[in-house]
Short mmCIF file of N, CA, C and O in Angstrom, two decimals:
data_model
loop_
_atom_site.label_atom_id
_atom_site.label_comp_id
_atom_site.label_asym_id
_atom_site.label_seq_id
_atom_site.Cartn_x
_atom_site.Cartn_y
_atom_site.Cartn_z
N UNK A 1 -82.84 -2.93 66.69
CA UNK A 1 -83.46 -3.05 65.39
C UNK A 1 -82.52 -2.48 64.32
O UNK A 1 -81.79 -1.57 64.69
N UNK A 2 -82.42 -2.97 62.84
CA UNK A 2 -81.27 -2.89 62.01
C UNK A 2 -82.31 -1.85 61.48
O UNK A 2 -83.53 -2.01 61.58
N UNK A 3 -81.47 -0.31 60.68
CA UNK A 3 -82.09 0.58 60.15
C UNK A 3 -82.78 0.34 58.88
O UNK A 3 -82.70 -0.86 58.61
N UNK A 4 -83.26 0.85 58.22
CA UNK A 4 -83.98 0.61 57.26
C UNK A 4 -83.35 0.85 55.96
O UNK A 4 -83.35 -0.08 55.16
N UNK A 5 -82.81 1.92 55.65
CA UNK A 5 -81.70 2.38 54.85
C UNK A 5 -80.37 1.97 55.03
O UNK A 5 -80.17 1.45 56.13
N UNK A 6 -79.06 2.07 53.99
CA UNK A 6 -78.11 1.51 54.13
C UNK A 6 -77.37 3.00 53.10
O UNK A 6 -77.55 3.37 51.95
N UNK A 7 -76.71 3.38 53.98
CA UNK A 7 -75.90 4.07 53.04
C UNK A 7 -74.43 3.94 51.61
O UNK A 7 -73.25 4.12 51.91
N UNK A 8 -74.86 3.64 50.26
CA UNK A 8 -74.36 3.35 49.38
C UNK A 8 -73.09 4.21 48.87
O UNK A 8 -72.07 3.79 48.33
N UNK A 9 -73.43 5.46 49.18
CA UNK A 9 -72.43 6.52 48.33
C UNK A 9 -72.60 7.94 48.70
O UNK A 9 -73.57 8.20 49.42
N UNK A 10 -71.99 8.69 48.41
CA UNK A 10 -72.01 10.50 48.48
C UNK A 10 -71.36 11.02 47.09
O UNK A 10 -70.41 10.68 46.38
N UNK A 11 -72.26 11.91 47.06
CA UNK A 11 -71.99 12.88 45.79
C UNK A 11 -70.92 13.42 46.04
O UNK A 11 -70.83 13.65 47.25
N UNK A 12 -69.72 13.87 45.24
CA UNK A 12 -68.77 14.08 45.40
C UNK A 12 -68.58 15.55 44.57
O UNK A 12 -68.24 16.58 45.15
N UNK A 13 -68.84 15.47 43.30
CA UNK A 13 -68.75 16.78 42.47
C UNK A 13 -70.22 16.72 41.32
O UNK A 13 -71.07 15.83 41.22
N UNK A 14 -70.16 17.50 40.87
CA UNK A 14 -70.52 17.47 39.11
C UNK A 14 -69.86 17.19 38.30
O UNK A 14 -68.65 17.42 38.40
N UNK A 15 -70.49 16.44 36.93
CA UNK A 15 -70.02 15.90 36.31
C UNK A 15 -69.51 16.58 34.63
O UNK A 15 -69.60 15.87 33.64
N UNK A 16 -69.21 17.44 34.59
CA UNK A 16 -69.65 18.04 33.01
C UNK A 16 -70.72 18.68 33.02
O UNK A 16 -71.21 18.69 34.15
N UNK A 17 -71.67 19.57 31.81
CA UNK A 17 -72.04 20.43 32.04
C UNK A 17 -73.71 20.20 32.09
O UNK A 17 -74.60 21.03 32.30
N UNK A 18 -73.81 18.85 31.85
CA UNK A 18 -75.20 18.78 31.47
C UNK A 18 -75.86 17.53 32.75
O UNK A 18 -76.67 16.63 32.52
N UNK A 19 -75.29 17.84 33.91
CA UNK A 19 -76.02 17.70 35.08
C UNK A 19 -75.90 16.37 35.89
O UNK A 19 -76.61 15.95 36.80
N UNK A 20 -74.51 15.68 35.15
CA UNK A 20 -74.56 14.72 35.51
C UNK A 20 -73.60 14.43 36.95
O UNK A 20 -72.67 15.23 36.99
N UNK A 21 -73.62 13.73 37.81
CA UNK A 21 -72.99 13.62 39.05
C UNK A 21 -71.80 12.58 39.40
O UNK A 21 -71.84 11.43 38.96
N UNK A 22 -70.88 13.00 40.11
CA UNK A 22 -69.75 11.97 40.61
C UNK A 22 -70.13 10.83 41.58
O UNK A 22 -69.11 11.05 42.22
N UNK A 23 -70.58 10.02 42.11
CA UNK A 23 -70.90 9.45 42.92
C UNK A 23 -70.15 8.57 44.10
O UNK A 23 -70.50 7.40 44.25
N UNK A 24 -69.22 9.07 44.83
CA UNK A 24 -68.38 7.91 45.59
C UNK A 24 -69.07 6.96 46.31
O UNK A 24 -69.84 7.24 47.23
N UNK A 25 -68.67 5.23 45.73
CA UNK A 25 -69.36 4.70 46.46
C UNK A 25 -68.83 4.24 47.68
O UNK A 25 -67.62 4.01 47.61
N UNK A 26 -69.37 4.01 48.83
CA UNK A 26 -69.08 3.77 50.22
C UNK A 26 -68.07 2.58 50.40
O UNK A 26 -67.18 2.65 51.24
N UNK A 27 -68.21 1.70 49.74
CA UNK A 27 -67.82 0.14 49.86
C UNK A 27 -66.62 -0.13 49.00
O UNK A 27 -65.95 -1.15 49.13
N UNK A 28 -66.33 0.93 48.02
CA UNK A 28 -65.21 0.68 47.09
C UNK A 28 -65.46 0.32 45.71
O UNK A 28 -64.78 0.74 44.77
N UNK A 29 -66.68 -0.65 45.58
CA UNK A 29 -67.24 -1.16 44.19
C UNK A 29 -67.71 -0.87 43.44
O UNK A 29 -68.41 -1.78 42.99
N UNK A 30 -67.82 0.49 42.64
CA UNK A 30 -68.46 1.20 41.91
C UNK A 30 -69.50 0.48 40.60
O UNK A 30 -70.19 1.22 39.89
N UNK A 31 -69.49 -0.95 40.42
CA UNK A 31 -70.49 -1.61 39.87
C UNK A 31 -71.51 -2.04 40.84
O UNK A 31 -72.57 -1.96 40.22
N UNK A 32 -71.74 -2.46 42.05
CA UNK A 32 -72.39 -2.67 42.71
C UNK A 32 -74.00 -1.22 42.71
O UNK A 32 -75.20 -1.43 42.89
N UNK A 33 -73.31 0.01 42.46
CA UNK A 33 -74.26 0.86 42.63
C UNK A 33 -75.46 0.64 41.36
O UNK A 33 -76.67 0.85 41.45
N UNK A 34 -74.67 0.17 40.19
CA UNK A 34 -75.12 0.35 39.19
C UNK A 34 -76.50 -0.66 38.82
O UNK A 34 -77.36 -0.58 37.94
N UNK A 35 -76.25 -1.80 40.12
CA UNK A 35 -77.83 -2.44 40.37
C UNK A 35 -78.76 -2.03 40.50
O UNK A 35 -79.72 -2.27 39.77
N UNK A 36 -78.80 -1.11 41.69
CA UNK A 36 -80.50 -0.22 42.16
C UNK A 36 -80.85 0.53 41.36
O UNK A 36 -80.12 1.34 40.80
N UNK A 37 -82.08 0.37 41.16
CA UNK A 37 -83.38 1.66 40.15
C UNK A 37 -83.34 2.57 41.32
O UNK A 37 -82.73 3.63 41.19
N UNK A 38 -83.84 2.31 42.31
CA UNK A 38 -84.44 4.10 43.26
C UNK A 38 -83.10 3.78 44.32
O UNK A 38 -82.61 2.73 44.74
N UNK A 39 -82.74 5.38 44.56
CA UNK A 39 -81.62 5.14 45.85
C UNK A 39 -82.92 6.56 46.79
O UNK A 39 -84.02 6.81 46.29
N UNK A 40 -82.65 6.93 47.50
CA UNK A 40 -83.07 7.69 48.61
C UNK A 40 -82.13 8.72 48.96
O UNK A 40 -81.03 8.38 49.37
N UNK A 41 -82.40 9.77 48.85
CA UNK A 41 -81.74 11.79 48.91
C UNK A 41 -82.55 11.93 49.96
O UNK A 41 -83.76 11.73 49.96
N UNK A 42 -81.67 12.37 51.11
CA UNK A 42 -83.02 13.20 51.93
C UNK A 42 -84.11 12.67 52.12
O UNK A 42 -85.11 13.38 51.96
N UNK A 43 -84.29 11.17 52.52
CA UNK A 43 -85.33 10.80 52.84
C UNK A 43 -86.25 10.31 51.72
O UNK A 43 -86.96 9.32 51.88
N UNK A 44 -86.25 11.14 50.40
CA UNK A 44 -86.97 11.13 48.82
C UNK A 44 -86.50 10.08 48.40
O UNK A 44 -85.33 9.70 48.50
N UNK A 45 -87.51 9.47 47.82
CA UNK A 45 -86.70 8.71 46.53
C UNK A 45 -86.86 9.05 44.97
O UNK A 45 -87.79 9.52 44.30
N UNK A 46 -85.18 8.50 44.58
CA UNK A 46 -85.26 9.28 43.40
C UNK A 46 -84.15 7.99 42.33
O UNK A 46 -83.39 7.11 42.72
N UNK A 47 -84.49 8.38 41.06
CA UNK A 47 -84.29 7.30 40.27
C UNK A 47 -83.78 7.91 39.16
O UNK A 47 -84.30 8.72 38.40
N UNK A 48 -82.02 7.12 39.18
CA UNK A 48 -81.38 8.07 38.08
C UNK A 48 -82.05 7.35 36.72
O UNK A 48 -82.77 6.36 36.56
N UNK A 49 -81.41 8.43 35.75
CA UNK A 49 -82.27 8.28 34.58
C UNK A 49 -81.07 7.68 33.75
O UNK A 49 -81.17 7.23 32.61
N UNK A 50 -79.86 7.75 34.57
CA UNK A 50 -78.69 7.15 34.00
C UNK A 50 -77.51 6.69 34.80
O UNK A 50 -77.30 7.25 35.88
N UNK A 51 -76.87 5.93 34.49
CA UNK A 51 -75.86 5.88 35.54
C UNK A 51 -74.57 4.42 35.04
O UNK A 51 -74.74 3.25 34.69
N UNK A 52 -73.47 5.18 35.23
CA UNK A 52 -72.17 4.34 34.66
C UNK A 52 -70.96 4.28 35.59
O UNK A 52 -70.54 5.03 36.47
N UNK A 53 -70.62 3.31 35.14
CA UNK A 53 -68.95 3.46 35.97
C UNK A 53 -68.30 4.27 34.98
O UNK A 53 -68.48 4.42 33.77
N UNK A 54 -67.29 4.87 36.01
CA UNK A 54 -66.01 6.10 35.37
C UNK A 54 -65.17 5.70 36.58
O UNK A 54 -65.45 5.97 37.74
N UNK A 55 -63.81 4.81 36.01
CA UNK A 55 -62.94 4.45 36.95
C UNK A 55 -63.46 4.25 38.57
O UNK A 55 -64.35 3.42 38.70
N UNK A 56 -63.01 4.90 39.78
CA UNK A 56 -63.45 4.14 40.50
C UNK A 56 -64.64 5.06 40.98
O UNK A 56 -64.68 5.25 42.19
N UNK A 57 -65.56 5.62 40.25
CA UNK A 57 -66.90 6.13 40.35
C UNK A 57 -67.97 5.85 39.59
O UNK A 57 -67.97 5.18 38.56
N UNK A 58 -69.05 6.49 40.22
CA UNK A 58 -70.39 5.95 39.13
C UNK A 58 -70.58 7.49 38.92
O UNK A 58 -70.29 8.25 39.84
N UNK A 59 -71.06 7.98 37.70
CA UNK A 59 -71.65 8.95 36.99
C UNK A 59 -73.17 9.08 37.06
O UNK A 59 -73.55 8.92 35.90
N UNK A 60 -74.08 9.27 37.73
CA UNK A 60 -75.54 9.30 37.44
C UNK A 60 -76.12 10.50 36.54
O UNK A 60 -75.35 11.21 35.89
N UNK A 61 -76.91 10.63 36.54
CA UNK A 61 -78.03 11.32 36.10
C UNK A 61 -79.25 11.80 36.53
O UNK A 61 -80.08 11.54 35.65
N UNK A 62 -79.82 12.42 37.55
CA UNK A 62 -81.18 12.51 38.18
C UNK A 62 -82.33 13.31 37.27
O UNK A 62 -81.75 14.13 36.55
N UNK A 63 -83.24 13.32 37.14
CA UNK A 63 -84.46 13.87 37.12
C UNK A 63 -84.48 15.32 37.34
O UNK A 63 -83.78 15.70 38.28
N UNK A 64 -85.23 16.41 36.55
CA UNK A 64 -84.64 17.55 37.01
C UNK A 64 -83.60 18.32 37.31
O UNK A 64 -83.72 19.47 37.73
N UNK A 65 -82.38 17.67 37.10
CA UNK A 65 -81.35 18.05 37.45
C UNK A 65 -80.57 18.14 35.96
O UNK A 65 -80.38 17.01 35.50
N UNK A 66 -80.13 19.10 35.21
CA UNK A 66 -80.32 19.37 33.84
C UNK A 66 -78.94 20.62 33.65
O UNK A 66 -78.79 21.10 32.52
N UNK A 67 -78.16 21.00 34.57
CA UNK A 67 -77.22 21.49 34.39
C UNK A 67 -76.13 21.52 35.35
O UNK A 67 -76.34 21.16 36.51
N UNK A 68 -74.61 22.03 34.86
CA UNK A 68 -73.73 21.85 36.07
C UNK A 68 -74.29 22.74 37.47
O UNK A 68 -74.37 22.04 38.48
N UNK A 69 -74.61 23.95 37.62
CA UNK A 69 -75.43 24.50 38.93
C UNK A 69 -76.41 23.64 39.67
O UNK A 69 -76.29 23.69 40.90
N UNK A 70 -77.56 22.67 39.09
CA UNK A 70 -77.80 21.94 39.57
C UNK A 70 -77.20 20.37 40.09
O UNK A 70 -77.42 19.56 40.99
N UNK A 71 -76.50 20.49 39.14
CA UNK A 71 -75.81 19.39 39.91
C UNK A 71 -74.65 19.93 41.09
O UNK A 71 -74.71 19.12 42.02
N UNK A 72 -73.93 20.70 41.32
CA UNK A 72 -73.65 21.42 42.19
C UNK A 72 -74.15 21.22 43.39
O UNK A 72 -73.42 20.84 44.31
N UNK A 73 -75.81 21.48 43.62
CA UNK A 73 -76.25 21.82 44.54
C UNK A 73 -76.07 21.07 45.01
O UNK A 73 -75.83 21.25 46.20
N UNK A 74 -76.03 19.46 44.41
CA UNK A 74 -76.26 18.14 45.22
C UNK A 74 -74.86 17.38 45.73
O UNK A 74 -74.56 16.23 46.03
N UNK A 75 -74.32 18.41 45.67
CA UNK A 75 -72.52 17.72 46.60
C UNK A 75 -72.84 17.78 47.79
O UNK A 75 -73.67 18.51 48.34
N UNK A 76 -72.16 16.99 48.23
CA UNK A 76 -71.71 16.10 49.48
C UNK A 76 -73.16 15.34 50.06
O UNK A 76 -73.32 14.68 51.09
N UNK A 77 -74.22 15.72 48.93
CA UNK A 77 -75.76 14.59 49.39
C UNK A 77 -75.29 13.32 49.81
O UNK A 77 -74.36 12.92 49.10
N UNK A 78 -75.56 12.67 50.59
CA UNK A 78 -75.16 11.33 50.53
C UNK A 78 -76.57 9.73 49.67
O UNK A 78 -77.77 9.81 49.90
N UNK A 79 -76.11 8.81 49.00
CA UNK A 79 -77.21 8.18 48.70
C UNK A 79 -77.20 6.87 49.42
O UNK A 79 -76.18 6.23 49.69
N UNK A 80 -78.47 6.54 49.73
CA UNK A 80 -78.94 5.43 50.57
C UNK A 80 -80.12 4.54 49.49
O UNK A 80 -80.80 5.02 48.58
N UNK A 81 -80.02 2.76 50.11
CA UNK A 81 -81.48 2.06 49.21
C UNK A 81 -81.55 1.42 50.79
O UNK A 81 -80.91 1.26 51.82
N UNK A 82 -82.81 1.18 50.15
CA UNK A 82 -83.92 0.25 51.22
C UNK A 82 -83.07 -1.13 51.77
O UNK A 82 -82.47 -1.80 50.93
N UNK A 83 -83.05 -1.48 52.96
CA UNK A 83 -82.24 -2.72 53.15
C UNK A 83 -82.89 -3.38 52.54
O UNK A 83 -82.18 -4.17 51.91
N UNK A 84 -84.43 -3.60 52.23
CA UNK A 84 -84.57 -4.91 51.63
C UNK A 84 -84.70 -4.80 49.97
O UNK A 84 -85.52 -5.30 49.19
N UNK A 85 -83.73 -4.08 49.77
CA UNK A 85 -83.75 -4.00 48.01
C UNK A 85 -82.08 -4.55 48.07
O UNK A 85 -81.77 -4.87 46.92
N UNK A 86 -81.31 -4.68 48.69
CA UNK A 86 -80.20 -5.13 48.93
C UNK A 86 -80.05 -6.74 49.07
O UNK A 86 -78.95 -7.25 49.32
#
């Protein structure tokens, strides 16, 4: 049976000071990420409130997550979407 999730990317660093995140994506295409509304942390789903290409990365933005310490926390998270949102 094919898994349910598909892994897209891993957090790589923080972004500047106001919480925003590095995102490496898995596949190389850093526009491709910039399709999905909800990706999946830990099982959660969660829905950036922003998100851009920056050379060969995407920049997000999460929810709650509102400074460089918090964004911090979330290095090396990896992000996953639903296979059938793909």
């Amino acid at each position: 049976m094919r898994p349910e999730y598909i892994k897209v990317g891993q957090i790589v660093n923080a972004h500047g000071i106001r919480g925003e995140v590095r995102v490496q994506p898995r596949d190389g295409d850093p526009a491709f990420l910039t399709q999905f509304k909800t990706f999946y942390m830990d099982g959660k789903p969660v829905v950036p409130t922003a998100k851009h290409v920056h050379k060969s990365l995407v920049l997000m933005k999460f929810p709650g997550v509102d400074d460089m310490n918090a964004a911090l926390d979330l290095k090396e998270k990896k992000l996953f979407i639903r296979r059938a949102d793909a």
